Amino acid sequence: MSSEIPVRPELGVVVVGVDGSPTGRTAALWAAAEADRRGRPLHLVHAADTDRRALFANAETLQAVREAGRDLLIETVSAVRERFPDLTVTKELSRQEAVAGLRSAAGHRGTIVVGNRGLGGFSALMLGSVGLGVAARAEVPVIVVRGEGERPETGSVTAAVHDAEDLGWLLLAAAEAEARKAALRLVSVWNVFTHVGDVATMLDDLDGIARQRVHEVKALADRVREVHPDLIVGHHVETGTSTPGILIEASGHTDLIVMGRGRRPLGVGPSLGRVAHALIHHAHCPVEIVPLSFVKPDGEP
């Protein structure tokens, strides 16, 4: 790990997808609160998908889709301004499908917020696909809003860390905690099963690996304190046999859980691993997925 103090990342504009569903409305209001905390504008996007629909729908149908989308955006802007009258809110009726529309609207520095399910039936499956698609393919942070909308705040943000390579996105989690005036808790799961299977692996090796993980997580916490000296930072290494299960349990006691997203083992294409996938489907709070390329020095913001 470098001895230089890392650059403190800035939290970007908040972009939220709205689709008319109850969870979409919850996501929009959550995104408004997030934008307000950041002191950034909120951008509402409804993906009408008219470019694709034009291949099989007539002009009257396309016009009805556009009008319904505009009405939804106007209604959502009104609901947001009722709660956050001083927040700058913009809206966009995108001609693209949802994943492409949200990625385009977020640009290189925004944060995308989506709900975790849609209008029911096939629409719910589609929005689930949208959430997964955006989380796996976006080049910017993506927050999937889960949990109870009116749940009391815990005053903490949790980061699911693994090793020293996590420092870049971890500083973004620290910025989230600071914006909320919350504490940051680093949680790392040491799963012994991931180190068993090699005939050369001995109990002494496993003990050494565990100690190394504790050392790395403490070092990460220390680096975060260098950049955010006023932030309360805690760290913990949890031993267990199910990494997703432990993190899902932890999500019940925090306001936001954050984790990094890498690439496929061969370095080709986007990746959303099983832990992130499990959190998006089962966490008790909103889940933020940060692509490692967003915070790498060579993919500098």
PDB file of C-alpha atoms in Angstrom:
ATOM      1  CA  MET A   1       0.000   0.000   0.000  1.00  0.00           C
ATOM      2  CA  SER A   2       1.425   3.413  -1.005  1.00  0.00           C
ATOM      3  CA  SER A   3       2.551   5.784   1.740  1.00  0.00           C
ATOM      4  CA  GLU A   4       1.130   8.792  -0.130  1.00  0.00           C
ATOM      5  CA  ILE A   5      -2.152  10.177   1.161  1.00  0.00           C
ATOM      6  CA  PRO A   6      -4.805   9.324  -1.479  1.00  0.00           C
ATOM      7  CA  VAL A   7      -6.941  11.936  -3.208  1.00  0.00           C
ATOM      8  CA  ARG A   8     -10.236  12.587  -1.460  1.00  0.00           C
ATOM      9  CA  PRO A   9     -13.047  11.681  -3.888  1.00  0.00           C
ATOM     10  CA  GLU A  10     -16.055  13.924  -4.519  1.00  0.00           C
ATOM     11  CA  LEU A  11     -19.616  12.652  -4.570  1.00  0.00           C
ATOM     12  CA  GLY A  12     -21.270  13.387  -7.915  1.00  0.00           C
ATOM     13  CA  VAL A  13     -24.686  14.365  -9.210  1.00  0.00           C
ATOM     14  CA  VAL A  14     -27.463  11.885  -8.365  1.00  0.00           C
ATOM     15  CA  VAL A  15     -29.366  10.301 -11.271  1.00  0.00           C
ATOM     16  CA  VAL A  16     -32.463   8.227 -10.473  1.00  0.00           C
ATOM     17  CA  GLY A  17     -34.620   6.046 -12.700  1.00  0.00           C
ATOM     18  CA  VAL A  18     -38.390   6.490 -12.275  1.00  0.00           C
ATOM     19  CA  ASP A  19     -40.947   4.036 -13.667  1.00  0.00           C
ATOM     20  CA  GLY A  20     -44.228   4.735 -11.855  1.00  0.00           C
ATOM     21  CA  SER A  21     -43.926   1.853  -9.387  1.00  0.00           C
ATOM     22  CA  PRO A  22     -44.149   2.327  -5.591  1.00  0.00           C
ATOM     23  CA  THR A  23     -40.524   1.222  -5.212  1.00  0.00           C
ATOM     24  CA  GLY A  24     -39.546   3.588  -8.021  1.00  0.00           C
ATOM     25  CA  ARG A  25     -41.126   6.454  -6.096  1.00  0.00           C
ATOM     26  CA  THR A  26     -39.327   5.343  -2.921  1.00  0.00           C
ATOM     27  CA  ALA A  27     -36.049   5.302  -4.860  1.00  0.00           C
ATOM     28  CA  ALA A  28     -36.700   8.801  -6.199  1.00  0.00           C
ATOM     29  CA  LEU A  29     -37.313  10.213  -2.715  1.00  0.00           C
ATOM     30  CA  TRP A  30     -34.280   8.351  -1.337  1.00  0.00           C
ATOM     31  CA  ALA A  31     -32.182   9.763  -4.192  1.00  0.00           C
ATOM     32  CA  ALA A  32     -33.498  13.261  -3.422  1.00  0.00           C
ATOM     33  CA  ALA A  33     -32.353  12.917   0.193  1.00  0.00           C
ATOM     34  CA  GLU A  34     -28.971  11.681  -1.043  1.00  0.00           C
ATOM     35  CA  ALA A  35     -28.602  14.623  -3.445  1.00  0.00           C
ATOM     36  CA  ASP A  36     -29.589  17.020  -0.654  1.00  0.00           C
ATOM     37  CA  ARG A  37     -26.922  15.545   1.650  1.00  0.00           C
ATOM     38  CA  ARG A  38     -24.308  15.890  -1.073  1.00  0.00           C
ATOM     39  CA  GLY A  39     -25.322  19.411  -2.011  1.00  0.00           C
ATOM     40  CA  ARG A  40     -25.736  18.199  -5.603  1.00  0.00           C
ATOM     41  CA  PRO A  41     -28.595  18.378  -8.124  1.00  0.00           C
ATOM     42  CA  LEU A  42     -31.017  15.490  -8.651  1.00  0.00           C
ATOM     43  CA  HIS A  43     -31.688  14.307 -12.203  1.00  0.00           C
ATOM     44  CA  LEU A  44     -34.820  12.207 -12.838  1.00  0.00           C
ATOM     45  CA  VAL A  45     -34.802   9.865 -15.834  1.00  0.00           C
ATOM     46  CA  HIS A  46     -37.720   7.957 -17.318  1.00  0.00           C
ATOM     47  CA  ALA A  47     -36.590   5.571 -20.043  1.00  0.00           C
ATOM     48  CA  ALA A  48     -39.455   5.493 -22.552  1.00  0.00           C
ATOM     49  CA  ASP A  49     -37.519   3.166 -24.876  1.00  0.00           C
ATOM     50  CA  THR A  50     -39.177   4.788 -27.892  1.00  0.00           C
ATOM     51  CA  ASP A  51     -36.265   4.068 -30.228  1.00  0.00           C
ATOM     52  CA  ARG A  52     -36.904   0.329 -29.862  1.00  0.00           C
ATOM     53  CA  ARG A  53     -40.700   0.657 -29.651  1.00  0.00           C
ATOM     54  CA  ALA A  54     -40.708   2.515 -32.973  1.00  0.00           C
ATOM     55  CA  LEU A  55     -39.850  -0.783 -34.679  1.00  0.00           C
ATOM     56  CA  PHE A  56     -43.246  -2.292 -33.854  1.00  0.00           C
ATOM     57  CA  ALA A  57     -45.545   0.427 -32.429  1.00  0.00           C
ATOM     58  CA  ASN A  58     -47.584   3.026 -34.324  1.00  0.00           C
ATOM     59  CA  ALA A  59     -47.262   6.784 -33.923  1.00  0.00           C
ATOM     60  CA  GLU A  60     -50.269   7.053 -31.604  1.00  0.00           C
ATOM     61  CA  THR A  61     -48.830   4.471 -29.216  1.00  0.00           C
ATOM     62  CA  LEU A  62     -45.443   6.184 -29.150  1.00  0.00           C
ATOM     63  CA  GLN A  63     -47.096   9.537 -28.432  1.00  0.00           C
ATOM     64  CA  ALA A  64     -49.075   7.982 -25.564  1.00  0.00           C
ATOM     65  CA  VAL A  65     -45.861   6.517 -24.112  1.00  0.00           C
ATOM     66  CA  ARG A  66     -44.151   9.903 -24.285  1.00  0.00           C
ATOM     67  CA  GLU A  67     -47.080  11.701 -22.656  1.00  0.00           C
ATOM     68  CA  ALA A  68     -47.300   9.136 -19.858  1.00  0.00           C
ATOM     69  CA  GLY A  69     -43.561   9.502 -19.256  1.00  0.00           C
ATOM     70  CA  ARG A  70     -43.765  13.302 -19.136  1.00  0.00           C
ATOM     71  CA  ASP A  71     -46.688  13.153 -16.692  1.00  0.00           C
ATOM     72  CA  LEU A  72     -44.766  10.729 -14.477  1.00  0.00           C
ATOM     73  CA  LEU A  73     -41.713  12.981 -14.444  1.00  0.00           C
ATOM     74  CA  ILE A  74     -43.774  16.081 -13.608  1.00  0.00           C
ATOM     75  CA  GLU A  75     -45.535  14.223 -10.794  1.00  0.00           C
ATOM     76  CA  THR A  76     -42.238  12.914  -9.379  1.00  0.00           C
ATOM     77  CA  VAL A  77     -40.619  16.359  -9.523  1.00  0.00           C
ATOM     78  CA  SER A  78     -43.583  17.732  -7.571  1.00  0.00           C
ATOM     79  CA  ALA A  79     -43.298  14.997  -4.915  1.00  0.00           C
ATOM     80  CA  VAL A  80     -39.560  15.624  -4.538  1.00  0.00           C
ATOM     81  CA  ARG A  81     -39.907  19.415  -4.276  1.00  0.00           C
ATOM     82  CA  GLU A  82     -42.603  19.027  -1.640  1.00  0.00           C
ATOM     83  CA  ARG A  83     -40.032  17.373   0.637  1.00  0.00           C
ATOM     84  CA  PHE A  84     -36.893  19.160  -0.591  1.00  0.00           C
ATOM     85  CA  PRO A  85     -37.987  22.637  -1.757  1.00  0.00           C
ATOM     86  CA  ASP A  86     -34.427  23.974  -2.121  1.00  0.00           C
ATOM     87  CA  LEU A  87     -33.089  21.029  -4.119  1.00  0.00           C
ATOM     88  CA  THR A  88     -32.219  21.582  -7.788  1.00  0.00           C
ATOM     89  CA  VAL A  89     -34.201  18.978  -9.758  1.00  0.00           C
ATOM     90  CA  THR A  90     -34.038  18.282 -13.486  1.00  0.00           C
ATOM     91  CA  LYS A  91     -35.871  15.683 -15.564  1.00  0.00           C
ATOM     92  CA  GLU A  92     -35.268  13.733 -18.752  1.00  0.00           C
ATOM     93  CA  LEU A  93     -37.516  11.604 -20.947  1.00  0.00           C
ATOM     94  CA  SER A  94     -34.994   9.235 -22.520  1.00  0.00           C
ATOM     95  CA  ARG A  95     -35.589   7.588 -25.885  1.00  0.00           C
ATOM     96  CA  GLN A  96     -33.245   4.759 -24.902  1.00  0.00           C
ATOM     97  CA  GLU A  97     -33.917   1.588 -22.935  1.00  0.00           C
ATOM     98  CA  ALA A  98     -33.441   1.897 -19.183  1.00  0.00           C
ATOM     99  CA  VAL A  99     -29.856   0.693 -18.695  1.00  0.00           C
ATOM    100  CA  ALA A 100     -28.485   2.744 -21.590  1.00  0.00           C
ATOM    101  CA  GLY A 101     -30.559   5.790 -20.639  1.00  0.00           C
ATOM    102  CA  LEU A 102     -29.355   5.828 -17.046  1.00  0.00           C
ATOM    103  CA  ARG A 103     -25.721   5.255 -17.997  1.00  0.00           C
ATOM    104  CA  SER A 104     -25.886   8.083 -20.517  1.00  0.00           C
ATOM    105  CA  ALA A 105     -27.516  10.470 -18.036  1.00  0.00           C
ATOM    106  CA  ALA A 106     -24.918   9.739 -15.329  1.00  0.00           C
ATOM    107  CA  GLY A 107     -21.968  10.548 -17.570  1.00  0.00           C
ATOM    108  CA  HIS A 108     -18.539   9.935 -16.033  1.00  0.00           C
ATOM    109  CA  ARG A 109     -19.089  11.324 -12.517  1.00  0.00           C
ATOM    110  CA  GLY A 110     -22.724  10.780 -11.512  1.00  0.00           C
ATOM    111  CA  THR A 111     -24.233   8.207  -9.171  1.00  0.00           C
ATOM    112  CA  ILE A 112     -27.152   6.107 -10.448  1.00  0.00           C
ATOM    113  CA  VAL A 113     -30.011   5.187  -8.097  1.00  0.00           C
ATOM    114  CA  VAL A 114     -32.613   2.535  -8.947  1.00  0.00           C
ATOM    115  CA  GLY A 115     -35.413   0.770  -7.098  1.00  0.00           C
ATOM    116  CA  ASN A 116     -35.293  -2.949  -6.491  1.00  0.00           C
ATOM    117  CA  ARG A 117     -38.497  -3.999  -8.269  1.00  0.00           C
ATOM    118  CA  GLY A 118     -41.067  -2.718 -10.734  1.00  0.00           C
ATOM    119  CA  LEU A 119     -44.766  -2.631 -11.372  1.00  0.00           C
ATOM    120  CA  GLY A 120     -45.452  -6.343 -10.904  1.00  0.00           C
ATOM    121  CA  GLY A 121     -45.454  -9.348 -13.211  1.00  0.00           C
ATOM    122  CA  PHE A 122     -43.169  -9.080 -16.194  1.00  0.00           C
ATOM    123  CA  SER A 123     -42.487  -5.403 -15.467  1.00  0.00           C
ATOM    124  CA  ALA A 124     -41.025  -6.371 -12.100  1.00  0.00           C
ATOM    125  CA  LEU A 125     -38.711  -8.847 -13.787  1.00  0.00           C
ATOM    126  CA  MET A 126     -37.660  -6.191 -16.275  1.00  0.00           C
ATOM    127  CA  LEU A 127     -36.851  -3.639 -13.576  1.00  0.00           C
ATOM    128  CA  GLY A 128     -34.941  -6.306 -11.697  1.00  0.00           C
ATOM    129  CA  SER A 129     -32.993  -6.854 -14.883  1.00  0.00           C
ATOM    130  CA  VAL A 130     -32.458  -3.105 -15.141  1.00  0.00           C
ATOM    131  CA  GLY A 131     -31.086  -2.907 -11.618  1.00  0.00           C
ATOM    132  CA  LEU A 132     -28.749  -5.826 -12.212  1.00  0.00           C
ATOM    133  CA  GLY A 133     -27.767  -4.556 -15.649  1.00  0.00           C
ATOM    134  CA  VAL A 134     -26.911  -1.078 -14.411  1.00  0.00           C
ATOM    135  CA  ALA A 135     -25.011  -2.416 -11.384  1.00  0.00           C
ATOM    136  CA  ALA A 136     -22.974  -4.771 -13.583  1.00  0.00           C
ATOM    137  CA  ARG A 137     -22.312  -2.465 -16.521  1.00  0.00           C
ATOM    138  CA  ALA A 138     -22.210   1.132 -15.287  1.00  0.00           C
ATOM    139  CA  GLU A 139     -18.878   2.921 -15.110  1.00  0.00           C
ATOM    140  CA  VAL A 140     -20.103   4.950 -12.115  1.00  0.00           C
ATOM    141  CA  PRO A 141     -21.411   4.023  -8.656  1.00  0.00           C
ATOM    142  CA  VAL A 142     -24.883   2.459  -8.581  1.00  0.00           C
ATOM    143  CA  ILE A 143     -27.173   2.407  -5.541  1.00  0.00           C
ATOM    144  CA  VAL A 144     -30.029  -0.108  -5.419  1.00  0.00           C
ATOM    145  CA  VAL A 145     -32.590   1.097  -2.883  1.00  0.00           C
ATOM    146  CA  ARG A 146     -33.713  -1.721  -0.621  1.00  0.00           C
ATOM    147  CA  GLY A 147     -35.202  -2.000   2.867  1.00  0.00           C
ATOM    148  CA  GLU A 148     -37.990  -0.095   4.549  1.00  0.00           C
ATOM    149  CA  GLY A 149     -38.540   3.415   3.221  1.00  0.00           C
ATOM    150  CA  GLU A 150     -39.130   5.002   6.640  1.00  0.00           C
ATOM    151  CA  ARG A 151     -36.611   2.931   8.592  1.00  0.00           C
ATOM    152  CA  PRO A 152     -34.882   4.919  11.384  1.00  0.00           C
ATOM    153  CA  GLU A 153     -31.301   5.899  10.612  1.00  0.00           C
ATOM    154  CA  THR A 154     -28.549   3.947  12.361  1.00  0.00           C
ATOM    155  CA  GLY A 155     -25.850   6.580  11.920  1.00  0.00           C
ATOM    156  CA  SER A 156     -23.468   4.207  10.148  1.00  0.00           C
ATOM    157  CA  VAL A 157     -22.258   3.238   6.687  1.00  0.00           C
ATOM    158  CA  THR A 158     -20.783  -0.237   6.189  1.00  0.00           C
ATOM    159  CA  ALA A 159     -18.066  -1.082   3.667  1.00  0.00           C
ATOM    160  CA  ALA A 160     -17.521  -4.726   2.677  1.00  0.00           C
ATOM    161  CA  VAL A 161     -13.741  -4.871   2.250  1.00  0.00           C
ATOM    162  CA  HIS A 162     -11.245  -7.580   1.361  1.00  0.00           C
ATOM    163  CA  ASP A 163      -7.710  -6.238   0.983  1.00  0.00           C
ATOM    164  CA  ALA A 164      -5.502  -3.221   0.235  1.00  0.00           C
ATOM    165  CA  GLU A 165      -6.833  -2.968  -3.330  1.00  0.00           C
ATOM    166  CA  ASP A 166     -10.137  -1.731  -1.886  1.00  0.00           C
ATOM    167  CA  LEU A 167      -8.764   1.631  -0.751  1.00  0.00           C
ATOM    168  CA  GLY A 168      -9.967   3.592  -3.793  1.00  0.00           C
ATOM    169  CA  TRP A 169     -13.664   2.763  -3.553  1.00  0.00           C
ATOM    170  CA  LEU A 170     -13.456   2.675   0.252  1.00  0.00           C
ATOM    171  CA  LEU A 171     -12.689   6.393   0.239  1.00  0.00           C
ATOM    172  CA  LEU A 172     -15.949   6.900  -1.650  1.00  0.00           C
ATOM    173  CA  ALA A 173     -17.745   5.008   1.130  1.00  0.00           C
ATOM    174  CA  ALA A 174     -16.003   7.316   3.610  1.00  0.00           C
ATOM    175  CA  ALA A 175     -17.287  10.341   1.709  1.00  0.00           C
ATOM    176  CA  GLU A 176     -20.800   8.855   1.903  1.00  0.00           C
ATOM    177  CA  ALA A 177     -20.453   8.445   5.663  1.00  0.00           C
ATOM    178  CA  GLU A 178     -19.122  11.966   6.079  1.00  0.00           C
ATOM    179  CA  ALA A 179     -22.003  13.442   4.058  1.00  0.00           C
ATOM    180  CA  ARG A 180     -24.415  11.650   6.407  1.00  0.00           C
ATOM    181  CA  LYS A 181     -22.469  12.672   9.538  1.00  0.00           C
ATOM    182  CA  ALA A 182     -22.310   8.934  10.195  1.00  0.00           C
ATOM    183  CA  ALA A 183     -19.601   6.503  11.267  1.00  0.00           C
ATOM    184  CA  LEU A 184     -17.894   4.188   8.784  1.00  0.00           C
ATOM    185  CA  ARG A 185     -17.545   0.504   9.635  1.00  0.00           C
ATOM    186  CA  LEU A 186     -15.241  -1.759   7.646  1.00  0.00           C
ATOM    187  CA  VAL A 187     -16.369  -5.381   7.625  1.00  0.00           C
ATOM    188  CA  SER A 188     -14.301  -8.172   6.111  1.00  0.00           C
ATOM    189  CA  VAL A 189     -15.461 -11.790   6.048  1.00  0.00           C
ATOM    190  CA  TRP A 190     -12.767 -14.415   6.461  1.00  0.00           C
ATOM    191  CA  ASN A 191     -14.208 -17.612   5.031  1.00  0.00           C
ATOM    192  CA  VAL A 192     -11.978 -20.580   5.834  1.00  0.00           C
ATOM    193  CA  PHE A 193     -13.601 -22.610   3.050  1.00  0.00           C
ATOM    194  CA  THR A 194     -11.978 -20.371   0.448  1.00  0.00           C
ATOM    195  CA  HIS A 195      -8.546 -21.533   1.652  1.00  0.00           C
ATOM    196  CA  VAL A 196      -9.233 -25.225   2.059  1.00  0.00           C
ATOM    197  CA  GLY A 197      -8.736 -27.744  -0.722  1.00  0.00           C
ATOM    198  CA  ASP A 198      -5.086 -27.369  -1.495  1.00  0.00           C
ATOM    199  CA  VAL A 199      -3.184 -30.351  -0.033  1.00  0.00           C
ATOM    200  CA  ALA A 200      -0.423 -27.949   0.980  1.00  0.00           C
ATOM    201  CA  THR A 201      -2.762 -25.874   3.140  1.00  0.00           C
ATOM    202  CA  MET A 202      -2.106 -26.476   6.853  1.00  0.00           C
ATOM    203  CA  LEU A 203      -3.783 -25.099   9.952  1.00  0.00           C
ATOM    204  CA  ASP A 204      -0.780 -22.863  10.617  1.00  0.00           C
ATOM    205  CA  ASP A 205      -1.175 -21.410   7.123  1.00  0.00           C
ATOM    206  CA  LEU A 206      -4.848 -20.659   7.766  1.00  0.00           C
ATOM    207  CA  ASP A 207      -4.012 -18.918  11.039  1.00  0.00           C
ATOM    208  CA  GLY A 208      -1.413 -16.829   9.246  1.00  0.00           C
ATOM    209  CA  ILE A 209      -3.876 -15.914   6.500  1.00  0.00           C
ATOM    210  CA  ALA A 210      -6.407 -14.817   9.104  1.00  0.00           C
ATOM    211  CA  ARG A 211      -3.839 -12.615  10.878  1.00  0.00           C
ATOM    212  CA  GLN A 212      -2.862 -11.087   7.545  1.00  0.00           C
ATOM    213  CA  ARG A 213      -6.505 -10.230   6.807  1.00  0.00           C
ATOM    214  CA  VAL A 214      -6.864  -8.503  10.185  1.00  0.00           C
ATOM    215  CA  HIS A 215      -3.656  -6.545   9.514  1.00  0.00           C
ATOM    216  CA  GLU A 216      -4.834  -5.454   6.046  1.00  0.00           C
ATOM    217  CA  VAL A 217      -8.249  -4.308   7.272  1.00  0.00           C
ATOM    218  CA  LYS A 218      -6.680  -2.304  10.092  1.00  0.00           C
ATOM    219  CA  ALA A 219      -4.280  -0.721   7.592  1.00  0.00           C
ATOM    220  CA  LEU A 220      -7.239   0.253   5.400  1.00  0.00           C
ATOM    221  CA  ALA A 221      -8.992   1.849   8.373  1.00  0.00           C
ATOM    222  CA  ASP A 222      -5.820   3.802   9.180  1.00  0.00           C
ATOM    223  CA  ARG A 223      -5.563   5.106   5.597  1.00  0.00           C
ATOM    224  CA  VAL A 224      -9.180   6.257   5.665  1.00  0.00           C
ATOM    225  CA  ARG A 225      -8.503   8.160   8.903  1.00  0.00           C
ATOM    226  CA  GLU A 226      -5.601   9.941   7.209  1.00  0.00           C
ATOM    227  CA  VAL A 227      -7.938  11.299   4.532  1.00  0.00           C
ATOM    228  CA  HIS A 228     -10.959  11.820   6.821  1.00  0.00           C
ATOM    229  CA  PRO A 229      -9.470  12.657  10.247  1.00  0.00           C
ATOM    230  CA  ASP A 230     -12.843  13.697  11.720  1.00  0.00           C
ATOM    231  CA  LEU A 231     -14.633  10.514  10.640  1.00  0.00           C
ATOM    232  CA  ILE A 232     -15.261   7.730  13.134  1.00  0.00           C
ATOM    233  CA  VAL A 233     -13.892   4.561  11.475  1.00  0.00           C
ATOM    234  CA  GLY A 234     -14.276   1.085  12.929  1.00  0.00           C
ATOM    235  CA  HIS A 235     -13.114  -2.231  11.498  1.00  0.00           C
ATOM    236  CA  HIS A 236     -13.927  -5.860  12.068  1.00  0.00           C
ATOM    237  CA  VAL A 237     -12.999  -9.215  10.542  1.00  0.00           C
ATOM    238  CA  GLU A 238     -15.865 -11.703  10.776  1.00  0.00           C
ATOM    239  CA  THR A 239     -15.227 -15.434  10.535  1.00  0.00           C
ATOM    240  CA  GLY A 240     -17.901 -17.512   8.861  1.00  0.00           C
ATOM    241  CA  THR A 241     -18.783 -19.899   6.078  1.00  0.00           C
ATOM    242  CA  SER A 242     -21.121 -17.604   4.108  1.00  0.00           C
ATOM    243  CA  THR A 243     -19.840 -14.213   3.035  1.00  0.00           C
ATOM    244  CA  PRO A 244     -23.206 -13.132   1.557  1.00  0.00           C
ATOM    245  CA  GLY A 245     -25.060 -14.281   4.672  1.00  0.00           C
ATOM    246  CA  ILE A 246     -22.828 -12.315   7.040  1.00  0.00           C
ATOM    247  CA  LEU A 247     -23.048  -9.137   4.936  1.00  0.00           C
ATOM    248  CA  ILE A 248     -26.821  -9.442   4.576  1.00  0.00           C
ATOM    249  CA  GLU A 249     -27.036  -9.715   8.359  1.00  0.00           C
ATOM    250  CA  ALA A 250     -24.794  -6.646   8.700  1.00  0.00           C
ATOM    251  CA  SER A 251     -27.063  -4.711   6.317  1.00  0.00           C
ATOM    252  CA  GLY A 252     -29.800  -4.839   8.941  1.00  0.00           C
ATOM    253  CA  HIS A 253     -27.770  -2.539  11.202  1.00  0.00           C
ATOM    254  CA  THR A 254     -26.548   0.161   8.830  1.00  0.00           C
ATOM    255  CA  ASP A 255     -27.929   2.891   6.555  1.00  0.00           C
ATOM    256  CA  LEU A 256     -25.939   1.943   3.458  1.00  0.00           C
ATOM    257  CA  ILE A 257     -23.678  -0.954   2.541  1.00  0.00           C
ATOM    258  CA  VAL A 258     -20.950  -0.301  -0.032  1.00  0.00           C
ATOM    259  CA  MET A 259     -18.738  -2.692  -1.957  1.00  0.00           C
ATOM    260  CA  GLY A 260     -16.430  -2.602  -4.958  1.00  0.00           C
ATOM    261  CA  ARG A 261     -17.054  -4.263  -8.299  1.00  0.00           C
ATOM    262  CA  GLY A 262     -14.186  -5.716 -10.295  1.00  0.00           C
ATOM    263  CA  ARG A 263     -14.012  -7.413 -13.674  1.00  0.00           C
ATOM    264  CA  ARG A 264     -14.281 -10.997 -14.803  1.00  0.00           C
ATOM    265  CA  PRO A 265     -11.245 -13.173 -14.031  1.00  0.00           C
ATOM    266  CA  LEU A 266      -9.960 -12.853 -17.589  1.00  0.00           C
ATOM    267  CA  GLY A 267     -10.328  -9.061 -17.397  1.00  0.00           C
ATOM    268  CA  VAL A 268     -13.024  -8.954 -20.090  1.00  0.00           C
ATOM    269  CA  GLY A 269     -16.470  -7.452 -19.669  1.00  0.00           C
ATOM    270  CA  PRO A 270     -18.441  -6.355 -16.618  1.00  0.00           C
ATOM    271  CA  SER A 271     -18.863  -8.496 -13.564  1.00  0.00           C
ATOM    272  CA  LEU A 272     -21.327  -8.666 -10.709  1.00  0.00           C
ATOM    273  CA  GLY A 273     -20.131 -11.357  -8.324  1.00  0.00           C
ATOM    274  CA  ARG A 274     -22.285 -13.617  -6.188  1.00  0.00           C
ATOM    275  CA  VAL A 275     -21.848 -11.462  -3.054  1.00  0.00           C
ATOM    276  CA  ALA A 276     -23.017  -8.278  -4.788  1.00  0.00           C
ATOM    277  CA  HIS A 277     -25.806 -10.226  -6.465  1.00  0.00           C
ATOM    278  CA  ALA A 278     -26.986 -11.567  -3.087  1.00  0.00           C
ATOM    279  CA  LEU A 279     -26.902  -8.126  -1.472  1.00  0.00           C
ATOM    280  CA  ILE A 280     -28.890  -6.527  -4.286  1.00  0.00           C
ATOM    281  CA  HIS A 281     -31.590  -9.158  -3.829  1.00  0.00           C
ATOM    282  CA  HIS A 282     -31.642  -9.593  -0.045  1.00  0.00           C
ATOM    283  CA  ALA A 283     -30.014  -6.680   1.817  1.00  0.00           C
ATOM    284  CA  HIS A 284     -32.042  -4.825   4.447  1.00  0.00           C
ATOM    285  CA  CYS A 285     -30.723  -1.411   3.378  1.00  0.00           C
ATOM    286  CA  PRO A 286     -29.648   0.332   0.151  1.00  0.00           C
ATOM    287  CA  VAL A 287     -26.625  -1.225  -1.561  1.00  0.00           C
ATOM    288  CA  GLU A 288     -23.955   0.803  -3.386  1.00  0.00           C
ATOM    289  CA  ILE A 289     -21.784  -0.928  -5.978  1.00  0.00           C
ATOM    290  CA  VAL A 290     -18.654   0.990  -7.015  1.00  0.00           C
ATOM    291  CA  PRO A 291     -16.719  -0.135 -10.132  1.00  0.00           C
ATOM    292  CA  LEU A 292     -13.012  -0.294  -9.398  1.00  0.00           C
ATOM    293  CA  SER A 293     -12.255   1.562 -12.638  1.00  0.00           C
ATOM    294  CA  PHE A 294     -14.154   4.572 -11.251  1.00  0.00           C
ATOM    295  CA  VAL A 295     -11.542   5.123  -8.566  1.00  0.00           C
ATOM    296  CA  LYS A 296      -8.353   3.685 -10.091  1.00  0.00           C
ATOM    297  CA  PRO A 297      -5.568   6.206 -10.758  1.00  0.00           C
ATOM    298  CA  ASP A 298      -5.433   5.161 -14.431  1.00  0.00           C
ATOM    299  CA  GLY A 299      -9.205   5.582 -14.747  1.00  0.00           C
ATOM    300  CA  GLU A 300      -9.059   8.781 -12.756  1.00  0.00           C
ATOM    301  CA  PRO A 301     -12.328  10.639 -12.168  1.00  0.00           C
TER     302      PRO A 301
END
